[in-house]
mmCIF file of C-alpha atoms in Angstrom:
data_model
loop_
_atom_site.group_PDB
_atom_site.id
_atom_site.type_symbol
_atom_site.label_atom_id
_atom_site.label_comp_id
_atom_site.label_asym_id
_atom_site.label_seq_id
_atom_site.Cartn_x
_atom_site.Cartn_y
_atom_site.Cartn_z
ATOM 1 C CA UNK A 1 188.834 -59.212 33.893
ATOM 2 C CA UNK A 2 189.795 -59.798 37.181
ATOM 3 C CA UNK A 3 193.026 -60.537 39.228
ATOM 4 C CA UNK A 4 192.491 -63.613 41.698
ATOM 5 C CA UNK A 5 194.870 -63.538 44.288
ATOM 6 C CA UNK A 6 195.487 -66.089 46.977
ATOM 7 C CA UNK A 7 197.949 -67.190 50.034
ATOM 8 C CA UNK A 8 198.887 -70.672 49.855
ATOM 9 C CA UNK A 9 201.429 -72.853 52.078
ATOM 10 C CA UNK A 10 204.548 -74.258 50.046
ATOM 11 C CA UNK A 11 203.221 -77.763 50.230
ATOM 12 C CA UNK A 12 199.942 -76.915 48.288
ATOM 13 C CA UNK A 13 201.411 -74.285 45.813
ATOM 14 C CA UNK A 14 201.187 -76.871 42.913
ATOM 15 C CA UNK A 15 197.731 -78.196 43.580
ATOM 16 C CA UNK A 16 196.257 -74.758 44.413
ATOM 17 C CA UNK A 17 197.961 -73.469 40.892
ATOM 18 C CA UNK A 18 196.502 -76.507 39.143
ATOM 19 C CA UNK A 19 193.202 -76.232 40.255
ATOM 20 C CA UNK A 20 192.834 -72.452 39.331
ATOM 21 C CA UNK A 21 194.325 -73.425 35.467
ATOM 22 C CA UNK A 22 191.602 -76.358 35.254
ATOM 23 C CA UNK A 23 189.127 -73.797 35.940
ATOM 24 C CA UNK A 24 189.795 -71.136 33.523
ATOM 25 C CA UNK A 25 192.594 -68.792 35.468
ATOM 26 C CA UNK A 26 195.915 -67.966 34.126
ATOM 27 C CA UNK A 27 194.872 -67.505 30.226
ATOM 28 C CA UNK A 28 196.324 -64.371 28.661
ATOM 29 C CA UNK A 29 195.785 -64.530 24.673
ATOM 30 C CA UNK A 30 197.216 -67.627 23.480
ATOM 31 C CA UNK A 31 198.924 -68.142 26.648
ATOM 32 C CA UNK A 32 197.845 -70.301 29.062
ATOM 33 C CA UNK A 33 199.092 -71.394 32.654
ATOM 34 C CA UNK A 34 200.246 -67.743 33.425
ATOM 35 C CA UNK A 35 200.605 -66.644 36.952
ATOM 36 C CA UNK A 36 202.736 -64.589 39.274
ATOM 37 C CA UNK A 37 203.907 -65.760 42.662
ATOM 38 C CA UNK A 38 206.030 -64.557 45.602
ATOM 39 C CA UNK A 39 206.789 -65.394 48.917
ATOM 40 C CA UNK A 40 206.568 -64.321 52.286
ATOM 41 C CA UNK A 41 205.489 -65.145 55.580
ATOM 42 C CA UNK A 42 201.624 -65.371 56.955
ATOM 43 C CA UNK A 43 200.901 -65.256 60.791
ATOM 44 C CA UNK A 44 197.724 -66.163 62.482
ATOM 45 C CA UNK A 45 196.275 -67.833 65.659
ATOM 46 C CA UNK A 46 193.781 -70.276 65.650
ATOM 47 C CA UNK A 47 190.920 -69.726 67.606
ATOM 48 C CA UNK A 48 189.204 -72.156 70.129
ATOM 49 C CA UNK A 49 186.588 -73.290 67.657
ATOM 50 C CA UNK A 50 188.950 -73.825 64.708
ATOM 51 C CA UNK A 51 190.220 -77.102 63.190
ATOM 52 C CA UNK A 52 193.879 -75.616 62.180
ATOM 53 C CA UNK A 53 195.881 -77.121 59.302
ATOM 54 C CA UNK A 54 199.186 -75.877 60.963
ATOM 55 C CA UNK A 55 199.821 -74.936 64.648
ATOM 56 C CA UNK A 56 197.720 -75.377 67.607
ATOM 57 C CA UNK A 57 194.763 -73.261 69.056
ATOM 58 C CA UNK A 58 195.667 -70.253 70.820
ATOM 59 C CA UNK A 59 199.310 -69.989 69.799
ATOM 60 C CA UNK A 60 200.605 -67.893 67.110
ATOM 61 C CA UNK A 61 201.676 -69.460 63.961
ATOM 62 C CA UNK A 62 204.074 -67.929 61.206
ATOM 63 C CA UNK A 63 204.268 -70.040 58.097
ATOM 64 C CA UNK A 64 206.142 -69.861 54.662
ATOM 65 C CA UNK A 65 203.476 -68.969 52.247
ATOM 66 C CA UNK A 66 203.109 -68.108 48.553
ATOM 67 C CA UNK A 67 201.234 -65.028 47.206
ATOM 68 C CA UNK A 68 199.970 -66.273 43.793
ATOM 69 C CA UNK A 69 198.011 -63.832 41.616
ATOM 70 C CA UNK A 70 195.911 -65.231 38.110
ATOM 71 C CA UNK A 71 194.340 -63.058 35.503
ATOM 72 C CA UNK A 72 191.000 -64.548 35.180
ATOM 73 C CA UNK A 73 188.101 -63.767 32.842
ATOM 74 C CA UNK A 74 184.657 -62.678 33.826
ATOM 75 C CA UNK A 75 183.102 -66.105 32.760
ATOM 76 C CA UNK A 76 185.490 -67.997 34.584
ATOM 77 C CA UNK A 77 185.898 -65.791 38.045
ATOM 78 C CA UNK A 78 183.509 -67.898 39.985
ATOM 79 C CA UNK A 79 184.546 -71.414 39.099
ATOM 80 C CA UNK A 80 188.465 -70.582 39.510
ATOM 81 C CA UNK A 81 188.047 -68.960 42.709
ATOM 82 C CA UNK A 82 185.637 -72.057 43.736
ATOM 83 C CA UNK A 83 188.514 -74.528 43.002
ATOM 84 C CA UNK A 84 191.066 -72.571 44.595
ATOM 85 C CA UNK A 85 188.764 -72.803 47.813
ATOM 86 C CA UNK A 86 188.048 -76.553 47.276
ATOM 87 C CA UNK A 87 191.615 -77.563 47.347
ATOM 88 C CA UNK A 88 193.430 -75.170 49.637
ATOM 89 C CA UNK A 89 194.368 -76.863 52.833
ATOM 90 C CA UNK A 90 193.327 -73.986 55.316
ATOM 91 C CA UNK A 91 190.164 -73.902 57.160
ATOM 92 C CA UNK A 92 189.632 -70.239 56.029
ATOM 93 C CA UNK A 93 191.730 -69.339 53.031
ATOM 94 C CA UNK A 94 192.471 -65.677 52.042
ATOM 95 C CA UNK A 95 191.492 -65.155 48.825
ATOM 96 C CA UNK A 96 190.529 -62.169 46.489
ATOM 97 C CA UNK A 97 188.766 -61.461 42.828
ATOM 98 C CA UNK A 98 189.729 -57.957 42.216
ATOM 99 C CA UNK A 99 188.029 -56.226 39.278
ATOM 100 C CA UNK A 100 190.703 -54.990 36.374
ATOM 101 C CA UNK A 101 190.258 -51.471 34.619
#
């Protein structure tokens, strides 16, 4: 089992969750569509070679983001991670796949 974690701007929250669920994330026993989410603020400065979804190159950006956590089986882990990255609006989305004990 793994914990799939990603940070998503609010306008992409539902799209990212649906992609992860469709790829097999968020299944716990007879339950599906399971996740945990919390809201916070992300900050970054787009570099000169970037194509930022938000903000301008060289200027700090602070954005409301959601941290989403999904339980995902080893069988579905790679597909769920690829699905999240495939629909995420950021050029460099932050996501983690953490093994669980």
